[in-house]
Coordinates of C-alpha atoms and ligand atoms in Angstrom, one line a residue:
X1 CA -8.4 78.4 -147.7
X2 CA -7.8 80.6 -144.8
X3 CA -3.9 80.4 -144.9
X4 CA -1.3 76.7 -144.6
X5 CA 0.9 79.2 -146.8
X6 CA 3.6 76.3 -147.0
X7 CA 1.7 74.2 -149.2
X8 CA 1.2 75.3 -152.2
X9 CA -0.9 72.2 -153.2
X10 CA -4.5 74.0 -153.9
X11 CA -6.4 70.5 -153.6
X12 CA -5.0 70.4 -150.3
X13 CA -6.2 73.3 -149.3
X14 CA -9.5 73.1 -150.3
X15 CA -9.5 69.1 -148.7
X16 CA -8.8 70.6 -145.4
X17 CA -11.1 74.1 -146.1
X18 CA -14.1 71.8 -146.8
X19 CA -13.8 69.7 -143.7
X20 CA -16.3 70.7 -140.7
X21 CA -13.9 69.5 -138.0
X22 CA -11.4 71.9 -136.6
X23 CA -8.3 71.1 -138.0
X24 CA -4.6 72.2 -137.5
X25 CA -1.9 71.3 -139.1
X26 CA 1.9 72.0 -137.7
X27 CA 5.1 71.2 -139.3
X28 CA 7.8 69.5 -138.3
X29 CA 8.6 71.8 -135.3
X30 CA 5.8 71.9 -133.7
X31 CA 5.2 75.5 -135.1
X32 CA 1.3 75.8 -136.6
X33 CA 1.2 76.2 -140.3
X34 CA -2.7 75.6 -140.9
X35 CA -5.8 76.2 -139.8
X36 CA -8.8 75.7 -141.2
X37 CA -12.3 78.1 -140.7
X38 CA -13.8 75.5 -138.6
X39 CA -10.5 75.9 -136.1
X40 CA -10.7 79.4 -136.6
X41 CA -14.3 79.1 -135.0
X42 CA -13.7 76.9 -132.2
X43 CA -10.5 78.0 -131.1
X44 CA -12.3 82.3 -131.4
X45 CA -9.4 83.1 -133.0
X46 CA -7.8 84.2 -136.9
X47 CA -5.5 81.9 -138.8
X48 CA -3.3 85.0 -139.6
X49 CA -2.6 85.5 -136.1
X50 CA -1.1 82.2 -135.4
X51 CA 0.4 81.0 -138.6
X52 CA 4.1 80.8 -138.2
X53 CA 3.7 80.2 -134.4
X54 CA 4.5 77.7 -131.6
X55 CA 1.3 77.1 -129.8
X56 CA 2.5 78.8 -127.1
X57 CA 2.4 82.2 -128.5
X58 CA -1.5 82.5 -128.5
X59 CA -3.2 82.0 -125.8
X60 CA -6.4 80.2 -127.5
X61 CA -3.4 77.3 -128.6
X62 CA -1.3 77.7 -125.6
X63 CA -3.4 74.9 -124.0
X64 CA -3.3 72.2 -127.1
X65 CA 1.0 72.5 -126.9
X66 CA 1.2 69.0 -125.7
X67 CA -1.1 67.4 -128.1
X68 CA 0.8 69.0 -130.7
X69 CA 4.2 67.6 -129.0
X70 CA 2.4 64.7 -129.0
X71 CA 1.5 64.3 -133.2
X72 CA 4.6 65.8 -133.8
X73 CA 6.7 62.7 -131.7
X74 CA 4.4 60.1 -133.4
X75 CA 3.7 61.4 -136.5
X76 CA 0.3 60.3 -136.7
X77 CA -2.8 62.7 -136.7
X78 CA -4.5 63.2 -133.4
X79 CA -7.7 64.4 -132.3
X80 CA -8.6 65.4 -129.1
X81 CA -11.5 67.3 -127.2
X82 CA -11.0 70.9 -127.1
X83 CA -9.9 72.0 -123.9
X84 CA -11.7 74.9 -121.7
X85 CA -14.2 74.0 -125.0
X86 CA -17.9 75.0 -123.2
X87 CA -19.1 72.5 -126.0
X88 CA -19.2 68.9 -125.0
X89 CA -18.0 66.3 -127.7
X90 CA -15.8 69.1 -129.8
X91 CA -13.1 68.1 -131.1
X92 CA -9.9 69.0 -132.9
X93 CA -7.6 67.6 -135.2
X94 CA -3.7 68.2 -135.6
X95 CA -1.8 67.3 -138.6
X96 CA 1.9 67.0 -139.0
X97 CA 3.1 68.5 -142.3
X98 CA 6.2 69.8 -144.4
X99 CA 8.2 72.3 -142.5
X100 CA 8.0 76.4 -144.8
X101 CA 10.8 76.4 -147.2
X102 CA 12.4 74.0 -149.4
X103 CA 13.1 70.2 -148.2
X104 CA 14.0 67.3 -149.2
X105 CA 11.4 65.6 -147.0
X106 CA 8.7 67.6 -148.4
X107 CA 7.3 65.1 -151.2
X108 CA 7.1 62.0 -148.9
X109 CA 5.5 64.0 -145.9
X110 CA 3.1 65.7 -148.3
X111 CA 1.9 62.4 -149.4
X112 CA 1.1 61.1 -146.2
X113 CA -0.6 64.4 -145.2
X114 CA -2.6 64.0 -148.6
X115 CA -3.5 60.2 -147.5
X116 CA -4.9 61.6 -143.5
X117 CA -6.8 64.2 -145.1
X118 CA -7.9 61.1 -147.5
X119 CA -9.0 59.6 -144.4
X120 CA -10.7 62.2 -142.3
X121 CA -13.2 62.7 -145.8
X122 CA -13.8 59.5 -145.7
X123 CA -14.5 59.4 -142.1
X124 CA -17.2 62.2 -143.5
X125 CA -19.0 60.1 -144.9
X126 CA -21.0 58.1 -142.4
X127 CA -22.1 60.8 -140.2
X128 CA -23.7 62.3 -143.0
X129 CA -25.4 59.3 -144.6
X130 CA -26.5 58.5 -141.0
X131 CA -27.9 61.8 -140.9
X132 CA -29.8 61.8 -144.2
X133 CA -31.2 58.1 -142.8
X134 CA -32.2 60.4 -139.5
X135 CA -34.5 63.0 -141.6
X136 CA -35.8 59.8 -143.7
X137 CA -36.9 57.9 -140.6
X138 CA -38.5 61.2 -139.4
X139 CA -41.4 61.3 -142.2
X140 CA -41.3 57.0 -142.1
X141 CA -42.3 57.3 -138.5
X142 CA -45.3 59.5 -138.3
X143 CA -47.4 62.3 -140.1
X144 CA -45.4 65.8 -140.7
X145 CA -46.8 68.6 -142.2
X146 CA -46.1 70.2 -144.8
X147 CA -43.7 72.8 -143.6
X148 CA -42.2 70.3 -141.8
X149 CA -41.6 68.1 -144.9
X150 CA -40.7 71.1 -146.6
X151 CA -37.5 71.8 -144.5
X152 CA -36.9 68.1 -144.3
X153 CA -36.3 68.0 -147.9
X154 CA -34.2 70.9 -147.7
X155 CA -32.1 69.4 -145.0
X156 CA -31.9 65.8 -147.0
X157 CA -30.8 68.2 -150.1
X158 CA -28.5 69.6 -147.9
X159 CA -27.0 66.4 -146.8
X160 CA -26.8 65.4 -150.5
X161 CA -24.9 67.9 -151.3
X162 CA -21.9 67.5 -148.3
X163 CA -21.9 63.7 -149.6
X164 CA -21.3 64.7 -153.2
X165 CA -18.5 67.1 -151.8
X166 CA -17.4 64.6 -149.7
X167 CA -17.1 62.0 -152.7
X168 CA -15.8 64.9 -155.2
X169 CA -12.6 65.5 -152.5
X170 CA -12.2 61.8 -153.0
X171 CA -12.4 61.1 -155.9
X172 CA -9.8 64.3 -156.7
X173 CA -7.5 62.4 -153.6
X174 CA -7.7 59.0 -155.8
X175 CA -6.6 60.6 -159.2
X176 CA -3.9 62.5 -157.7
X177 CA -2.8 59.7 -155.8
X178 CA -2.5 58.1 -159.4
X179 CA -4.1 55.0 -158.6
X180 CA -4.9 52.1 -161.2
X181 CA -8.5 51.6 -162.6
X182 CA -10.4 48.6 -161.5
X183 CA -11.0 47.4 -165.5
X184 CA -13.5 44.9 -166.5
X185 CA -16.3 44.6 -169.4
X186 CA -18.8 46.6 -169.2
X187 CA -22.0 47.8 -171.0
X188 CA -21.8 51.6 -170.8
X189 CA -25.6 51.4 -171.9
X190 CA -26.7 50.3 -168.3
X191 CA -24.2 52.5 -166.5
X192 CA -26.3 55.2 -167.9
X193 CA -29.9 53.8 -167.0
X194 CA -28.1 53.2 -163.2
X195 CA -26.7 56.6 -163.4
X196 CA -30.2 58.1 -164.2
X197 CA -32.0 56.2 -161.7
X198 CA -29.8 57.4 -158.7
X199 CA -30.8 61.1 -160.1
X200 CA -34.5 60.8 -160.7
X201 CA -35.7 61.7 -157.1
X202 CA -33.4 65.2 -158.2
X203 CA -34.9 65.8 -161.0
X204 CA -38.2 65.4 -160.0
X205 CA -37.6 67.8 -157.8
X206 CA -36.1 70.5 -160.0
X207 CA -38.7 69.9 -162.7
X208 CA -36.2 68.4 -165.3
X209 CA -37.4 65.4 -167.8
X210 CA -34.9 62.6 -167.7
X211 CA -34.8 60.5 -171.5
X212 CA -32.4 58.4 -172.5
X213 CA -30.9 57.6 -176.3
X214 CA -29.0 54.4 -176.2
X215 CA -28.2 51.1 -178.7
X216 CA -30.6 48.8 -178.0
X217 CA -27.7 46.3 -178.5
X218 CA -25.5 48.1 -175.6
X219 CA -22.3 49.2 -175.6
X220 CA -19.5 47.0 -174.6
X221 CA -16.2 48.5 -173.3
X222 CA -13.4 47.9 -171.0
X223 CA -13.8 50.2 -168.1
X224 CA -13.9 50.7 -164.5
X225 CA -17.8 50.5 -163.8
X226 CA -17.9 52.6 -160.8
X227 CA -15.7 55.5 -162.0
X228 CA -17.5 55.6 -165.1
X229 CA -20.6 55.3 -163.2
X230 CA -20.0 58.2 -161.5
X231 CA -18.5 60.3 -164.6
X232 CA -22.1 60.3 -165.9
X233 CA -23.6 61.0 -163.2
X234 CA -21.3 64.6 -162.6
X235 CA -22.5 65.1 -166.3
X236 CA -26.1 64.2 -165.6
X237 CA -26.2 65.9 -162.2
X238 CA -24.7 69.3 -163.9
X239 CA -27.2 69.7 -166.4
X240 CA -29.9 69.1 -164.3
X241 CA -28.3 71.6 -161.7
X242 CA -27.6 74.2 -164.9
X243 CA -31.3 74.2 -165.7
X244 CA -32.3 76.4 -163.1
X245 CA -36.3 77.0 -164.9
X246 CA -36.3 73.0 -165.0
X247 CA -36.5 71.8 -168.6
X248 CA -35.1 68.4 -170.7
X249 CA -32.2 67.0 -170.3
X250 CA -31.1 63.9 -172.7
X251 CA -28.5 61.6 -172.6
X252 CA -27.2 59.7 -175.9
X253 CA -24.9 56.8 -176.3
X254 CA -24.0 55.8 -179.6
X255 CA -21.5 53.7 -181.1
X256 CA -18.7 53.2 -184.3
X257 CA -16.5 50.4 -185.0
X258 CA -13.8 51.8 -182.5
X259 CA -15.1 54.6 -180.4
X260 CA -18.3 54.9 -177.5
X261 CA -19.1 58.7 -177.5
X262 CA -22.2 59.8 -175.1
X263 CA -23.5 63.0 -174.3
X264 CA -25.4 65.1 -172.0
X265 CA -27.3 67.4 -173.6
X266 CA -29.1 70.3 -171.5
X267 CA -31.8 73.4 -172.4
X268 CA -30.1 75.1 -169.0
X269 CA -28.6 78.3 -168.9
X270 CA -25.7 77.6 -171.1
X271 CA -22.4 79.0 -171.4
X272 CA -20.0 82.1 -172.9
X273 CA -17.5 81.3 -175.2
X274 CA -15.1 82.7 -173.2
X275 CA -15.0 80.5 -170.4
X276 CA -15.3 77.3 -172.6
X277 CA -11.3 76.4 -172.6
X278 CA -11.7 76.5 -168.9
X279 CA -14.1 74.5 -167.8
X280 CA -12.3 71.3 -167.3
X281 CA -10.0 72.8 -165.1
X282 CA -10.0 72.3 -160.6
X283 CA -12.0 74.7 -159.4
X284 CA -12.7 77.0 -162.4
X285 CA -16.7 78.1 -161.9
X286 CA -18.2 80.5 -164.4
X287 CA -19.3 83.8 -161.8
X288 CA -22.6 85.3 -163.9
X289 CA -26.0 86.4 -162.2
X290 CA -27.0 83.1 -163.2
X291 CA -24.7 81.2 -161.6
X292 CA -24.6 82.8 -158.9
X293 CA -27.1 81.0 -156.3
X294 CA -26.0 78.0 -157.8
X295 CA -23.9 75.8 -155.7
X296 CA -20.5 73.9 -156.2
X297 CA -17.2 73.2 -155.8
X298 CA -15.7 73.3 -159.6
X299 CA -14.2 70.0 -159.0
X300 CA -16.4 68.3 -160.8
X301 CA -16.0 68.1 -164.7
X302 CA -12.1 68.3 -163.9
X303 CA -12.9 64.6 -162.3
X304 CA -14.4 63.7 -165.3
X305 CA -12.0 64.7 -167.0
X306 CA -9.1 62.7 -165.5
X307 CA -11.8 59.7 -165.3
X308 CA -11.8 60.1 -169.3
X309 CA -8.4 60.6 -169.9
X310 CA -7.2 57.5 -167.9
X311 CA -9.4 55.3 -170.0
X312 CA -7.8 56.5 -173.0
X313 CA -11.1 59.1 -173.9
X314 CA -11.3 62.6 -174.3
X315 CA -14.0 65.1 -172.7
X316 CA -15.5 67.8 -175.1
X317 CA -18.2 70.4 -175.0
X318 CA -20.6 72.4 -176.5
X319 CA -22.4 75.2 -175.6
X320 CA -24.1 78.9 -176.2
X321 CA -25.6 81.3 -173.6
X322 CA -29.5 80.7 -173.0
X323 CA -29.4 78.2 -175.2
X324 CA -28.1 75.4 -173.6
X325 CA -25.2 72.6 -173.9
X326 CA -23.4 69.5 -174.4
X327 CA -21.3 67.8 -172.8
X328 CA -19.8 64.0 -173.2
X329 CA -16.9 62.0 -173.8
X330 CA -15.6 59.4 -176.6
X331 CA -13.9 56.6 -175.1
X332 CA -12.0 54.2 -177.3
X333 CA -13.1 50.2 -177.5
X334 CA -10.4 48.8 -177.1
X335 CA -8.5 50.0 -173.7
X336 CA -3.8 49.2 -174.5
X337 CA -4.7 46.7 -177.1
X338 CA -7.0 44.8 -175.1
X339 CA -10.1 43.5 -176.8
X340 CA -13.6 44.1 -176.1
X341 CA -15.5 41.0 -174.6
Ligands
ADP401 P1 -19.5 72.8 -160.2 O1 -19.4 72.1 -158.9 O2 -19.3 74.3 -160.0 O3 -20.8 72.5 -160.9 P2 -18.0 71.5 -162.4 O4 -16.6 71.3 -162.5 O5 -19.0 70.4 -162.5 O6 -18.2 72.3 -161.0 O7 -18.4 72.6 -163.5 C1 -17.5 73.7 -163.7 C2 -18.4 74.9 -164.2 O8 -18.9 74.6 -165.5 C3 -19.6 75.2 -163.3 O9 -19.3 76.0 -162.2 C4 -20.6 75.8 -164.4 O10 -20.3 77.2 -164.4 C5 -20.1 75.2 -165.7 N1 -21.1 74.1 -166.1 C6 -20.9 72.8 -165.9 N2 -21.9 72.1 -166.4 C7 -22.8 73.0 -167.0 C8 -24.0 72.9 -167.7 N3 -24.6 71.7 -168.0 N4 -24.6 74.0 -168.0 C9 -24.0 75.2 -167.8 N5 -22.9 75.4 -167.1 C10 -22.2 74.3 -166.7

C-alpha cells in the first residue's frame, strides 16, 4: 500500500491496494488520507504528496473538492468521472474514513469503510467473469490460430487469477467481519471430487496429475459446504501452483471414529524449515529463486486457516526443500456437540 498511514489495518490496505479503480479515501475533514496506485496513476500524481491534505492544496485534487464535500456530507462512497480526465468512462472513487489520531469513532467508521471496500471487490467480480466469458466466446466463434489461442489462454489465466484475488479479499473481509458459518451435513468426500473438477482445466495445463484417496463410504461432517469447498481448493490450487516442473499431486481423506483429516500432498518445490511456523500467517510468502516468478497474494492458507479453525479443525504441514509437501487439516465430527447425520 502506497500510504492511508491512519489505518493501521494491513487487510485494509492491501483491499484497497489490489483494487484497479482509483480510489481515495478522506477522513472526516475532508482532508485526503489514502490513495491507492491506480489514483496515483490517474490523478499523475504521488500519494506522499497529498496525504495529509485538503484537496485543494494540489492541484491534480483541487478539481474533485466538491465531490469530496460531497461523500464527506453523506457519508456514502461516491464515484464520479474524472474531471479534465482525456479518458472517457474513468472514474474515481472517494471513501470516508477515520480521521489520524485516536477516536472514539474510529471502530464503527472502520467497519463500515471495511463493508464499502467489501462492496467495491465484489463489484469486481462481474467485469471480470464477463471478461473471461469475452475471450471464451472469441475461440467459440471462429478459427484462431495458434498464437492467437496462445495469448488467449494467457489472458483467460490472467483473469483467473484477479477472480481468485478478488474471492481471497473476500473471503479475508468475511472472516474478519466474524460472520457465522452456513452449517449443514455434508460429505467432505464429494467436496473434494467438486474441488478437483473446478481445477482440472489448471492442471492440465501445468502438467500436474490430479488422483484422489477417499472412503469409498464418504465422509459425513457438519460443515459449511462452500467454505470448505473452497478450503480445498486453496490447498489443491497451491500444490499444483508449487510444482513449477509439473508433477503429482494427491489428495487423501480418511476417517477415525471422531476426526476427518485430508491432505494435499505435492512433489513441488517444497519448503525450508525456517519458514514453516509462518506460513499460515496474512501475507507471509516464502522469497527464494524459486518462488520468485510465482504469483500470489499470501492470503491464502491464512483463509484456510480461519476456515479450519471456525469449524473446530486445525491446519498442519509438512514439508522439506526439493522434496515436496503436505498440507491438510483434521476437522472434528461432531461440530459443539452436535451429531453427525
Ligand atoms: P500464495 O498466494 O503466496 O500462494 P498462500 O497463503 O496460499 O499464499 O501460501 C503462503 C506461502 O506458502 C506461499 O507464498 C508459498 O511460499 C508457500 N506455499 C504454500 N503452499 C505451498 C506448496 N504446496 N508448496 C510449496 N510452498 C507452498
Amino acid at each position: 500500500m502506497t500510504t492511508l498511514r491512519t489505518l493501521s489495518d494491513k487487510t485494509l490496505a492491501a483491499l484497497i491496494d489490489g483494487v484497479p479503480e482509483a480510489v481515495l479515501a478522506v477522513d472526516e475533514e475532508g482532508r485526503i488520507v489514502g490513495c491507492n496506485r491506480a489514483a496515483e496513476a490517474a490523478l499523475d500524481l504521488l500519494a506522499a504528496d497529498i496525504t495529509g491534505h485538503l484537496p485543494a492544496a494540489h492541484p491534480h485534487t483541487a478539481p474533485l473538492a466538491d465531490m469530496i464535500r460531497r461523500a464527506v456530507t453523506t457519508g456514502q462512497p461516491t464515484r464520479e468521472p474524472l474531471p479534465n480526465s482525456g479518458h472517457a468512462g474513468h472514474t474515481i472513487m472517494v471513501l470516508v474514513t477515520p480521521a489520524a489520531g485516536p477516536s472514539h469513532h474510529a471502530p464503527r467508521s472502520m467497519s463500515r469503510l471495511l463493508d464499502q471496500m467489501r462492496e467495491i471487490v465484489h463489484e469486481l467480480k462481474l467485469p471480470i467473469s464477463s471478461a473471461k466469458s469475452f475471450i471464451d466466446l472469441i475461440e467459440a466463434t471462429g478459427e484462431v490460430n495458434t498464437q492467437q489461442a496462445k495469448w488467449a489462454e494467457r489472458a483467460r489465466l490472467s483473469l483467473i487469477s484477479m477472480l481468485s484475488l478478488v474471492h481471497e479479499l473476500l473471503d479475508m473481509a468475511w472472516l474478519e467481519s466474524g460472520a457465522a458459518l452456513t452449517l449443514q451435513s455434508t460429505d467432505l468426500c464429494q467436496l473434494a471430487e467438486r474441488a478437483l473438477a473446478g481445477l482440472e482445466n489448471y492442471a492440465h495445463y501445468r502438467e500436474v496429475d490430479l488422483s484422489l484417496d477417499i472412503p469409498p463410504e464418504g465422509c459425513t461432517l457438519h460443515g459449511d459446504e462452500s467454505r470448505l469447498e473452497g478450503a480445498i481448493t486453496n490447498l489443491v490450487s497451491n500444490a499444483i501452483k508449487y510444482s513449477p516442473d509439473g508433477g503429482p499431486v494427491r489428495l487423501v481423506i480418511r476417517r477415525t471414529a471422531d476426526t476427518i483429516t485430508l491432505r494435499v500432498e505435492d512433489r513441488g518445490i517444497g519448503i525450508a524449515p525456517e519458514h514453516i511456523p509462518h506460513l499460515f500467517q496474512p501475507f507471509y510468502r516464502v522469497q527464494t529463486a524459486a518462488t520468485r516468478r510465482i504469483e500470489g497474494s499470501g492470503l491464502g492458507l491464512s483463509i484456510v486457516k480461519g476456515i479450519v479453525e471456525k469449524h473446530g479443525g486445525t491446519v498442519f504441514v509438512e514439508s522439506a526443500p526439493g522434496e515436496g509437501s503436505v498440507f491438510g487439516f483434521t476437522l472434528p465430527v461432531t461440530n459443539g456437540g452436535t451429531p453427525i447425520a
